[in-house]
Amino acid sequence: MVNRSFKQETRFIVFTDLDATLLDKHSYDWAHATPALKMLENKGAELVLSSSKTFSELCYFAGKLGTQAPFIGENGGVLAIPNSHPISRQIPDEPNHQGYRTLTNGLSRDRILLAIATLRDEFGFRLQGFSDWSALELGQLTGLSVAQAERALRRQVSEPILWQDSPSQFVMFEREVERRGMKVIRGGRFLHLMGQTDKADAMKQLLEYYEASFPQATFTTIALGDSQNDAGMITQADFGIVIPNSKHSETLVLEGRGEIIYAPQAGPSGWNSVVSELFESL
Ligand SMILES: [Mg+2]
């Protein structure tokens, strides 16, 4: 009799940030990562996009990248699982949007915007956020097309902002934000104001769904990112990959529970070289 209690297969899940990680930070293009993406597909690895981007933006990128895997949006505040994916059975009661079961964590954007308005009134903080801009203005700031900017503005549980006040005012702002049950985290381009959610928590949550759906499998996780908001995800992966970001004064320096690998180049070229090398060795 064969003992079927042991784990019979290894599955790979790649959690990746988009901006300045899989996507070039100027052109939003991933062409240089194509060889590694093909390799993932051949290995049957899951490509889980994990970004500060919105549900609408991630639907678009998942379609373009051809990934049928779940994705994580708004820095962990949004989780979306395709209806056709086996792990969608873990959340049968969640609402259905454009072929995805979706759930949200943290605070609603309305509550976050209300808190920003109150803080501006009470303390006179100078800052601007997505809610202050039209799609055209956001496009001019970010290089996104108007259609892309429209998708970026459809936020549910977070608000990206630009800080326009002094560093000492920022210390006070951060304290007031925390007092209201929110936090500020640094993305590549914006500060993100949100509830107590994190890409790392969403990653953990998804991994639990995977493990419940495939009890016979062991999972090897790989996480890639370039910014502070990726740090938790990178450190809890089996293989955490830091993509250098020339815009930051220093690239993330992390200690992980698994192995930490520093990519030799920024953006999709760095993504490609580390992922290709890793999958050749696995
Ligand atoms: Mg990034």
PDB file of C-alpha atoms and ligand atoms in Angstrom:
ATOM      1  CA  MET A   1       0.000   0.000   0.000  1.00  0.00           C
ATOM      2  CA  VAL A   2       1.385   3.390  -0.965  1.00  0.00           C
ATOM      3  CA  ASN A   3       1.542   5.934   1.817  1.00  0.00           C
ATOM      4  CA  ARG A   4      -0.381   8.923   0.480  1.00  0.00           C
ATOM      5  CA  SER A   5       0.017  11.086   3.528  1.00  0.00           C
ATOM      6  CA  PHE A   6       3.286  12.650   2.385  1.00  0.00           C
ATOM      7  CA  LYS A   7       3.348  15.717   0.172  1.00  0.00           C
ATOM      8  CA  GLN A   8       3.550  14.632  -3.422  1.00  0.00           C
ATOM      9  CA  GLU A   9       4.137  17.757  -5.401  1.00  0.00           C
ATOM     10  CA  THR A  10       5.838  21.110  -5.159  1.00  0.00           C
ATOM     11  CA  ARG A  11       4.069  24.162  -6.484  1.00  0.00           C
ATOM     12  CA  PHE A  12       5.665  27.529  -7.054  1.00  0.00           C
ATOM     13  CA  ILE A  13       3.936  30.834  -6.394  1.00  0.00           C
ATOM     14  CA  VAL A  14       5.612  34.043  -7.508  1.00  0.00           C
ATOM     15  CA  PHE A  15       4.277  37.160  -5.773  1.00  0.00           C
ATOM     16  CA  THR A  16       5.426  40.231  -7.624  1.00  0.00           C
ATOM     17  CA  ASP A  17       5.154  43.967  -7.263  1.00  0.00           C
ATOM     18  CA  LEU A  18       4.525  45.773 -10.552  1.00  0.00           C
ATOM     19  CA  ASP A  19       5.834  49.369 -10.660  1.00  0.00           C
ATOM     20  CA  ALA A  20       9.634  49.479 -10.933  1.00  0.00           C
ATOM     21  CA  THR A  21       9.720  45.702 -10.342  1.00  0.00           C
ATOM     22  CA  LEU A  22       8.068  43.699 -13.138  1.00  0.00           C
ATOM     23  CA  LEU A  23       7.206  46.904 -15.012  1.00  0.00           C
ATOM     24  CA  ASP A  24       9.726  49.489 -16.133  1.00  0.00           C
ATOM     25  CA  LYS A  25       9.076  52.568 -14.023  1.00  0.00           C
ATOM     26  CA  HIS A  26       8.896  54.926 -16.994  1.00  0.00           C
ATOM     27  CA  SER A  27       7.358  52.894 -19.797  1.00  0.00           C
ATOM     28  CA  TYR A  28       5.307  50.453 -17.635  1.00  0.00           C
ATOM     29  CA  ASP A  29       6.583  47.761 -19.982  1.00  0.00           C
ATOM     30  CA  TRP A  30       7.724  44.219 -19.008  1.00  0.00           C
ATOM     31  CA  ALA A  31       9.285  43.076 -22.319  1.00  0.00           C
ATOM     32  CA  HIS A  32      12.702  42.397 -20.717  1.00  0.00           C
ATOM     33  CA  ALA A  33      11.102  39.897 -18.319  1.00  0.00           C
ATOM     34  CA  THR A  34       9.492  37.831 -21.095  1.00  0.00           C
ATOM     35  CA  PRO A  35      12.019  34.917 -21.004  1.00  0.00           C
ATOM     36  CA  ALA A  36      11.552  34.431 -17.245  1.00  0.00           C
ATOM     37  CA  LEU A  37       7.752  34.762 -17.561  1.00  0.00           C
ATOM     38  CA  LYS A  38       7.780  32.000 -20.181  1.00  0.00           C
ATOM     39  CA  MET A  39       9.848  29.852 -17.861  1.00  0.00           C
ATOM     40  CA  LEU A  40       7.294  30.301 -15.055  1.00  0.00           C
ATOM     41  CA  GLU A  41       4.517  29.294 -17.384  1.00  0.00           C
ATOM     42  CA  ASN A  42       6.405  26.156 -18.434  1.00  0.00           C
ATOM     43  CA  LYS A  43       6.972  25.232 -14.779  1.00  0.00           C
ATOM     44  CA  GLY A  44       3.265  25.756 -14.021  1.00  0.00           C
ATOM     45  CA  ALA A  45       4.159  28.458 -11.476  1.00  0.00           C
ATOM     46  CA  GLU A  46       1.486  30.889 -10.342  1.00  0.00           C
ATOM     47  CA  LEU A  47       2.153  34.559 -11.098  1.00  0.00           C
ATOM     48  CA  VAL A  48       0.393  36.591  -8.396  1.00  0.00           C
ATOM     49  CA  LEU A  49       0.495  40.339  -9.058  1.00  0.00           C
ATOM     50  CA  SER A  50       0.808  42.235  -5.791  1.00  0.00           C
ATOM     51  CA  SER A  51       0.639  45.963  -6.149  1.00  0.00           C
ATOM     52  CA  SER A  52      -0.650  49.276  -4.877  1.00  0.00           C
ATOM     53  CA  LYS A  53      -2.677  49.350  -8.094  1.00  0.00           C
ATOM     54  CA  THR A  54      -6.462  49.032  -8.120  1.00  0.00           C
ATOM     55  CA  PHE A  55      -8.678  46.075  -9.018  1.00  0.00           C
ATOM     56  CA  SER A  56      -9.405  47.688 -12.423  1.00  0.00           C
ATOM     57  CA  GLU A  57      -5.726  48.197 -13.207  1.00  0.00           C
ATOM     58  CA  LEU A  58      -4.788  44.694 -12.110  1.00  0.00           C
ATOM     59  CA  CYS A  59      -7.568  43.109 -14.194  1.00  0.00           C
ATOM     60  CA  TYR A  60      -6.010  44.896 -17.121  1.00  0.00           C
ATOM     61  CA  PHE A  61      -2.431  43.776 -16.361  1.00  0.00           C
ATOM     62  CA  ALA A  62      -3.454  40.199 -15.501  1.00  0.00           C
ATOM     63  CA  GLY A  63      -5.143  40.033 -18.914  1.00  0.00           C
ATOM     64  CA  LYS A  64      -2.133  41.465 -20.739  1.00  0.00           C
ATOM     65  CA  LEU A  65       0.298  39.193 -18.886  1.00  0.00           C
ATOM     66  CA  GLY A  66      -1.976  36.202 -19.428  1.00  0.00           C
ATOM     67  CA  THR A  67      -1.974  35.166 -15.755  1.00  0.00           C
ATOM     68  CA  GLN A  68      -5.002  33.226 -14.480  1.00  0.00           C
ATOM     69  CA  ALA A  69      -3.793  33.476 -10.890  1.00  0.00           C
ATOM     70  CA  PRO A  70      -5.292  35.535  -8.050  1.00  0.00           C
ATOM     71  CA  PHE A  71      -3.969  39.051  -7.487  1.00  0.00           C
ATOM     72  CA  ILE A  72      -3.439  41.437  -4.595  1.00  0.00           C
ATOM     73  CA  GLY A  73      -4.364  45.099  -5.047  1.00  0.00           C
ATOM     74  CA  GLU A  74      -4.113  48.353  -3.097  1.00  0.00           C
ATOM     75  CA  ASN A  75      -1.163  47.126  -1.041  1.00  0.00           C
ATOM     76  CA  GLY A  76      -2.997  44.128   0.368  1.00  0.00           C
ATOM     77  CA  GLY A  77      -6.387  45.796   0.773  1.00  0.00           C
ATOM     78  CA  VAL A  78      -7.923  43.964  -2.195  1.00  0.00           C
ATOM     79  CA  LEU A  79      -7.764  40.236  -2.921  1.00  0.00           C
ATOM     80  CA  ALA A  80      -9.174  38.918  -6.194  1.00  0.00           C
ATOM     81  CA  ILE A  81      -9.422  35.265  -7.205  1.00  0.00           C
ATOM     82  CA  PRO A  82     -10.629  34.244 -10.675  1.00  0.00           C
ATOM     83  CA  ASN A  83     -13.897  32.278 -10.491  1.00  0.00           C
ATOM     84  CA  SER A  84     -12.282  29.550 -12.574  1.00  0.00           C
ATOM     85  CA  HIS A  85      -9.382  29.144 -10.132  1.00  0.00           C
ATOM     86  CA  PRO A  86      -9.577  26.169  -7.702  1.00  0.00           C
ATOM     87  CA  ILE A  87      -8.887  28.359  -4.650  1.00  0.00           C
ATOM     88  CA  SER A  88     -11.944  30.556  -5.350  1.00  0.00           C
ATOM     89  CA  ARG A  89     -13.907  27.784  -3.569  1.00  0.00           C
ATOM     90  CA  GLN A  90     -12.335  29.025  -0.337  1.00  0.00           C
ATOM     91  CA  ILE A  91     -14.369  32.249  -0.525  1.00  0.00           C
ATOM     92  CA  PRO A  92     -17.674  31.192  -2.148  1.00  0.00           C
ATOM     93  CA  ASP A  93     -19.715  33.966  -0.535  1.00  0.00           C
ATOM     94  CA  GLU A  94     -17.600  36.931  -1.606  1.00  0.00           C
ATOM     95  CA  PRO A  95     -18.941  39.243  -4.320  1.00  0.00           C
ATOM     96  CA  ASN A  96     -18.261  38.567  -7.966  1.00  0.00           C
ATOM     97  CA  HIS A  97     -16.660  41.265 -10.145  1.00  0.00           C
ATOM     98  CA  GLN A  98     -15.675  40.778 -13.765  1.00  0.00           C
ATOM     99  CA  GLY A  99     -14.967  37.075 -13.315  1.00  0.00           C
ATOM    100  CA  TYR A 100     -13.243  37.434  -9.927  1.00  0.00           C
ATOM    101  CA  ARG A 101     -14.290  36.713  -6.363  1.00  0.00           C
ATOM    102  CA  THR A 102     -13.056  39.751  -4.480  1.00  0.00           C
ATOM    103  CA  LEU A 103     -12.619  40.651  -0.867  1.00  0.00           C
ATOM    104  CA  THR A 104     -11.348  43.799   0.790  1.00  0.00           C
ATOM    105  CA  ASN A 105      -9.398  44.326   3.999  1.00  0.00           C
ATOM    106  CA  GLY A 106      -8.801  47.503   5.962  1.00  0.00           C
ATOM    107  CA  LEU A 107     -10.745  50.766   5.825  1.00  0.00           C
ATOM    108  CA  SER A 108     -12.973  52.051   3.050  1.00  0.00           C
ATOM    109  CA  ARG A 109     -11.574  54.859   0.935  1.00  0.00           C
ATOM    110  CA  ASP A 110     -14.469  57.102   2.027  1.00  0.00           C
ATOM    111  CA  ARG A 111     -13.310  56.821   5.619  1.00  0.00           C
ATOM    112  CA  ILE A 112      -9.712  57.523   4.604  1.00  0.00           C
ATOM    113  CA  LEU A 113     -10.727  60.609   2.595  1.00  0.00           C
ATOM    114  CA  LEU A 114     -12.821  61.851   5.499  1.00  0.00           C
ATOM    115  CA  ALA A 115      -9.814  61.494   7.821  1.00  0.00           C
ATOM    116  CA  ILE A 116      -7.597  63.407   5.345  1.00  0.00           C
ATOM    117  CA  ALA A 117     -10.147  66.242   5.156  1.00  0.00           C
ATOM    118  CA  THR A 118     -10.339  66.417   8.961  1.00  0.00           C
ATOM    119  CA  LEU A 119      -6.539  66.447   9.321  1.00  0.00           C
ATOM    120  CA  ARG A 120      -6.188  69.202   6.716  1.00  0.00           C
ATOM    121  CA  ASP A 121      -8.767  71.294   8.594  1.00  0.00           C
ATOM    122  CA  GLU A 122      -7.370  70.682  12.048  1.00  0.00           C
ATOM    123  CA  PHE A 123      -3.629  70.867  11.386  1.00  0.00           C
ATOM    124  CA  GLY A 124      -3.344  72.633   8.042  1.00  0.00           C
ATOM    125  CA  PHE A 125      -1.241  69.806   6.583  1.00  0.00           C
ATOM    126  CA  ARG A 126      -0.288  70.398   2.960  1.00  0.00           C
ATOM    127  CA  LEU A 127      -0.705  67.278   0.827  1.00  0.00           C
ATOM    128  CA  GLN A 128      -2.438  66.218  -2.352  1.00  0.00           C
ATOM    129  CA  GLY A 129      -3.901  62.871  -3.255  1.00  0.00           C
ATOM    130  CA  PHE A 130      -5.607  60.977  -6.049  1.00  0.00           C
ATOM    131  CA  SER A 131      -9.016  62.331  -5.009  1.00  0.00           C
ATOM    132  CA  ASP A 132      -7.773  65.871  -5.754  1.00  0.00           C
ATOM    133  CA  TRP A 133      -6.836  65.051  -9.337  1.00  0.00           C
ATOM    134  CA  SER A 134      -8.630  64.350 -12.583  1.00  0.00           C
ATOM    135  CA  ALA A 135      -7.506  61.445 -14.769  1.00  0.00           C
ATOM    136  CA  LEU A 136      -5.741  63.961 -16.994  1.00  0.00           C
ATOM    137  CA  GLU A 137      -3.808  65.484 -14.079  1.00  0.00           C
ATOM    138  CA  LEU A 138      -2.860  62.079 -12.712  1.00  0.00           C
ATOM    139  CA  GLY A 139      -1.686  61.119 -16.202  1.00  0.00           C
ATOM    140  CA  GLN A 140       0.554  64.171 -16.346  1.00  0.00           C
ATOM    141  CA  LEU A 141       2.061  63.322 -12.964  1.00  0.00           C
ATOM    142  CA  THR A 142       2.665  59.653 -13.642  1.00  0.00           C
ATOM    143  CA  GLY A 143       2.970  59.198 -17.391  1.00  0.00           C
ATOM    144  CA  LEU A 144      -0.185  57.059 -17.417  1.00  0.00           C
ATOM    145  CA  SER A 145      -2.602  57.458 -20.306  1.00  0.00           C
ATOM    146  CA  VAL A 146      -6.006  58.930 -19.443  1.00  0.00           C
ATOM    147  CA  ALA A 147      -7.599  55.462 -19.696  1.00  0.00           C
ATOM    148  CA  GLN A 148      -4.938  54.016 -17.374  1.00  0.00           C
ATOM    149  CA  ALA A 149      -5.319  56.932 -14.975  1.00  0.00           C
ATOM    150  CA  GLU A 150      -9.078  56.380 -14.861  1.00  0.00           C
ATOM    151  CA  ARG A 151      -8.480  52.783 -13.756  1.00  0.00           C
ATOM    152  CA  ALA A 152      -5.950  54.014 -11.183  1.00  0.00           C
ATOM    153  CA  LEU A 153      -8.499  56.407  -9.694  1.00  0.00           C
ATOM    154  CA  ARG A 154     -11.045  53.616  -8.994  1.00  0.00           C
ATOM    155  CA  ARG A 155      -9.781  52.942  -5.485  1.00  0.00           C
ATOM    156  CA  GLN A 156     -11.559  51.037  -2.704  1.00  0.00           C
ATOM    157  CA  VAL A 157      -9.397  50.962   0.421  1.00  0.00           C
ATOM    158  CA  SER A 158      -6.397  53.291   0.044  1.00  0.00           C
ATOM    159  CA  GLU A 159      -5.393  56.789  -1.047  1.00  0.00           C
ATOM    160  CA  PRO A 160      -2.006  57.598  -2.617  1.00  0.00           C
ATOM    161  CA  ILE A 161      -0.756  61.049  -1.667  1.00  0.00           C
ATOM    162  CA  LEU A 162       2.125  63.444  -2.319  1.00  0.00           C
ATOM    163  CA  TRP A 163       3.454  65.149   0.792  1.00  0.00           C
ATOM    164  CA  GLN A 164       3.949  68.882   0.237  1.00  0.00           C
ATOM    165  CA  ASP A 165       4.705  69.967   3.789  1.00  0.00           C
ATOM    166  CA  SER A 166       7.800  69.895   6.005  1.00  0.00           C
ATOM    167  CA  PRO A 167       9.394  66.734   7.431  1.00  0.00           C
ATOM    168  CA  SER A 168       8.474  67.804  10.979  1.00  0.00           C
ATOM    169  CA  GLN A 169       4.826  68.225   9.957  1.00  0.00           C
ATOM    170  CA  PHE A 170       5.039  64.754   8.454  1.00  0.00           C
ATOM    171  CA  VAL A 171       6.031  63.268  11.803  1.00  0.00           C
ATOM    172  CA  MET A 172       2.894  64.822  13.274  1.00  0.00           C
ATOM    173  CA  PHE A 173       0.790  63.683  10.317  1.00  0.00           C
ATOM    174  CA  GLU A 174       1.949  60.097  10.697  1.00  0.00           C
ATOM    175  CA  ARG A 175       1.111  60.171  14.407  1.00  0.00           C
ATOM    176  CA  GLU A 176      -2.386  61.532  13.758  1.00  0.00           C
ATOM    177  CA  VAL A 177      -2.938  58.973  11.003  1.00  0.00           C
ATOM    178  CA  GLU A 178      -1.983  56.145  13.362  1.00  0.00           C
ATOM    179  CA  ARG A 179      -4.298  57.513  16.045  1.00  0.00           C
ATOM    180  CA  ARG A 180      -7.108  57.079  13.516  1.00  0.00           C
ATOM    181  CA  GLY A 181      -6.301  53.415  12.858  1.00  0.00           C
ATOM    182  CA  MET A 182      -4.505  54.037   9.567  1.00  0.00           C
ATOM    183  CA  LYS A 183      -0.917  53.939   8.377  1.00  0.00           C
ATOM    184  CA  VAL A 184       1.264  55.588   5.752  1.00  0.00           C
ATOM    185  CA  ILE A 185       3.558  53.427   3.662  1.00  0.00           C
ATOM    186  CA  ARG A 186       6.053  54.441   1.023  1.00  0.00           C
ATOM    187  CA  GLY A 187       5.571  53.147  -2.499  1.00  0.00           C
ATOM    188  CA  GLY A 188       7.853  53.912  -5.418  1.00  0.00           C
ATOM    189  CA  ARG A 189       6.151  57.173  -6.368  1.00  0.00           C
ATOM    190  CA  PHE A 190       3.533  57.976  -3.728  1.00  0.00           C
ATOM    191  CA  LEU A 191       2.842  57.614  -0.051  1.00  0.00           C
ATOM    192  CA  HIS A 192      -0.124  55.336   0.520  1.00  0.00           C
ATOM    193  CA  LEU A 193      -2.629  56.052   3.214  1.00  0.00           C
ATOM    194  CA  MET A 194      -4.608  52.989   4.252  1.00  0.00           C
ATOM    195  CA  GLY A 195      -6.009  50.820   7.039  1.00  0.00           C
ATOM    196  CA  GLN A 196      -3.980  48.136   8.770  1.00  0.00           C
ATOM    197  CA  THR A 197      -3.388  46.036   5.667  1.00  0.00           C
ATOM    198  CA  ASP A 198      -0.193  44.893   4.037  1.00  0.00           C
ATOM    199  CA  LYS A 199       0.873  42.939   0.966  1.00  0.00           C
ATOM    200  CA  ALA A 200       2.466  40.419   3.348  1.00  0.00           C
ATOM    201  CA  ASP A 201      -0.856  39.739   5.130  1.00  0.00           C
ATOM    202  CA  ALA A 202      -2.653  39.273   1.812  1.00  0.00           C
ATOM    203  CA  MET A 203       0.122  36.928   0.685  1.00  0.00           C
ATOM    204  CA  LYS A 204      -0.322  34.877   3.870  1.00  0.00           C
ATOM    205  CA  GLN A 205      -4.089  34.810   3.375  1.00  0.00           C
ATOM    206  CA  LEU A 206      -3.760  33.605  -0.234  1.00  0.00           C
ATOM    207  CA  LEU A 207      -1.206  30.984   0.744  1.00  0.00           C
ATOM    208  CA  GLU A 208      -3.665  29.597   3.310  1.00  0.00           C
ATOM    209  CA  TYR A 209      -6.271  29.281   0.554  1.00  0.00           C
ATOM    210  CA  TYR A 210      -3.760  27.497  -1.665  1.00  0.00           C
ATOM    211  CA  GLU A 211      -2.770  25.105   1.105  1.00  0.00           C
ATOM    212  CA  ALA A 212      -6.405  24.338   1.919  1.00  0.00           C
ATOM    213  CA  SER A 213      -7.149  23.710  -1.767  1.00  0.00           C
ATOM    214  CA  PHE A 214      -4.088  21.544  -2.450  1.00  0.00           C
ATOM    215  CA  PRO A 215      -3.398  19.597   0.769  1.00  0.00           C
ATOM    216  CA  GLN A 216      -1.144  17.187  -1.116  1.00  0.00           C
ATOM    217  CA  ALA A 217       1.215  19.951  -2.273  1.00  0.00           C
ATOM    218  CA  THR A 218       4.057  21.871  -0.700  1.00  0.00           C
ATOM    219  CA  PHE A 219       4.419  25.458  -1.793  1.00  0.00           C
ATOM    220  CA  THR A 220       7.604  27.319  -2.554  1.00  0.00           C
ATOM    221  CA  THR A 221       7.059  31.072  -2.477  1.00  0.00           C
ATOM    222  CA  ILE A 222       9.064  33.693  -4.297  1.00  0.00           C
ATOM    223  CA  ALA A 223       8.390  37.417  -3.765  1.00  0.00           C
ATOM    224  CA  LEU A 224       9.817  40.369  -5.648  1.00  0.00           C
ATOM    225  CA  GLY A 225       9.667  44.102  -4.992  1.00  0.00           C
ATOM    226  CA  ASP A 226      11.597  47.362  -4.851  1.00  0.00           C
ATOM    227  CA  SER A 227       9.988  49.447  -2.092  1.00  0.00           C
ATOM    228  CA  GLN A 228       9.194  49.570   1.586  1.00  0.00           C
ATOM    229  CA  ASN A 229       5.655  48.338   0.902  1.00  0.00           C
ATOM    230  CA  ASP A 230       7.149  45.114  -0.500  1.00  0.00           C
ATOM    231  CA  ALA A 231       9.460  44.420   2.441  1.00  0.00           C
ATOM    232  CA  GLY A 232       7.086  42.196   4.439  1.00  0.00           C
ATOM    233  CA  MET A 233       6.220  40.128   1.399  1.00  0.00           C
ATOM    234  CA  ILE A 234       9.892  39.682   0.476  1.00  0.00           C
ATOM    235  CA  THR A 235      11.003  38.705   3.980  1.00  0.00           C
ATOM    236  CA  GLN A 236       8.317  36.071   4.470  1.00  0.00           C
ATOM    237  CA  ALA A 237       8.924  34.318   1.133  1.00  0.00           C
ATOM    238  CA  ASP A 238      11.123  31.247   0.703  1.00  0.00           C
ATOM    239  CA  PHE A 239      13.038  33.315  -1.839  1.00  0.00           C
ATOM    240  CA  GLY A 240      12.764  37.072  -1.397  1.00  0.00           C
ATOM    241  CA  ILE A 241      14.068  39.159  -4.264  1.00  0.00           C
ATOM    242  CA  VAL A 242      14.963  42.830  -3.908  1.00  0.00           C
ATOM    243  CA  ILE A 243      14.885  44.847  -7.117  1.00  0.00           C
ATOM    244  CA  PRO A 244      17.098  47.938  -6.886  1.00  0.00           C
ATOM    245  CA  ASN A 245      15.308  51.240  -7.354  1.00  0.00           C
ATOM    246  CA  SER A 246      17.553  54.073  -8.491  1.00  0.00           C
ATOM    247  CA  LYS A 247      15.027  56.640  -7.275  1.00  0.00           C
ATOM    248  CA  HIS A 248      15.586  55.634  -3.659  1.00  0.00           C
ATOM    249  CA  SER A 249      18.697  56.784  -1.857  1.00  0.00           C
ATOM    250  CA  GLU A 250      19.202  53.186  -0.893  1.00  0.00           C
ATOM    251  CA  THR A 251      17.873  49.880  -2.049  1.00  0.00           C
ATOM    252  CA  LEU A 252      16.049  47.777   0.553  1.00  0.00           C
ATOM    253  CA  VAL A 253      18.339  45.789   2.833  1.00  0.00           C
ATOM    254  CA  LEU A 254      16.368  42.940   4.365  1.00  0.00           C
ATOM    255  CA  GLU A 255      16.698  39.869   6.473  1.00  0.00           C
ATOM    256  CA  GLY A 256      14.253  37.163   5.521  1.00  0.00           C
ATOM    257  CA  ARG A 257      13.046  33.841   6.862  1.00  0.00           C
ATOM    258  CA  GLY A 258      14.316  32.362   3.601  1.00  0.00           C
ATOM    259  CA  GLU A 259      16.970  33.445   1.172  1.00  0.00           C
ATOM    260  CA  ILE A 260      17.246  37.121   0.112  1.00  0.00           C
ATOM    261  CA  ILE A 261      18.542  37.763  -3.384  1.00  0.00           C
ATOM    262  CA  TYR A 262      19.501  41.209  -4.715  1.00  0.00           C
ATOM    263  CA  ALA A 263      18.812  41.667  -8.417  1.00  0.00           C
ATOM    264  CA  PRO A 264      21.707  43.017 -10.463  1.00  0.00           C
ATOM    265  CA  GLN A 265      19.576  45.487 -12.472  1.00  0.00           C
ATOM    266  CA  ALA A 266      16.426  47.528 -11.880  1.00  0.00           C
ATOM    267  CA  GLY A 267      12.956  46.737 -13.235  1.00  0.00           C
ATOM    268  CA  PRO A 268      12.081  43.920 -15.635  1.00  0.00           C
ATOM    269  CA  SER A 269      15.740  43.231 -16.604  1.00  0.00           C
ATOM    270  CA  GLY A 270      16.625  42.507 -12.982  1.00  0.00           C
ATOM    271  CA  TRP A 271      13.388  40.525 -12.587  1.00  0.00           C
ATOM    272  CA  ASN A 272      14.311  38.448 -15.609  1.00  0.00           C
ATOM    273  CA  SER A 273      17.859  37.615 -14.573  1.00  0.00           C
ATOM    274  CA  VAL A 274      17.059  36.588 -10.988  1.00  0.00           C
ATOM    275  CA  VAL A 275      13.902  34.611 -11.788  1.00  0.00           C
ATOM    276  CA  SER A 276      15.557  32.821 -14.734  1.00  0.00           C
ATOM    277  CA  GLU A 277      18.560  31.857 -12.620  1.00  0.00           C
ATOM    278  CA  LEU A 278      16.386  30.755  -9.716  1.00  0.00           C
ATOM    279  CA  PHE A 279      14.119  28.566 -11.853  1.00  0.00           C
ATOM    280  CA  GLU A 280      17.094  26.992 -13.586  1.00  0.00           C
ATOM    281  CA  SER A 281      18.365  25.918 -10.172  1.00  0.00           C
ATOM    282  CA  LEU A 282      15.004  24.722  -8.728  1.00  0.00           C
TER     283      LEU A 282
HETATM  284 MG    MG B   1       7.299  49.150  -6.844  1.00  0.00          MG
END
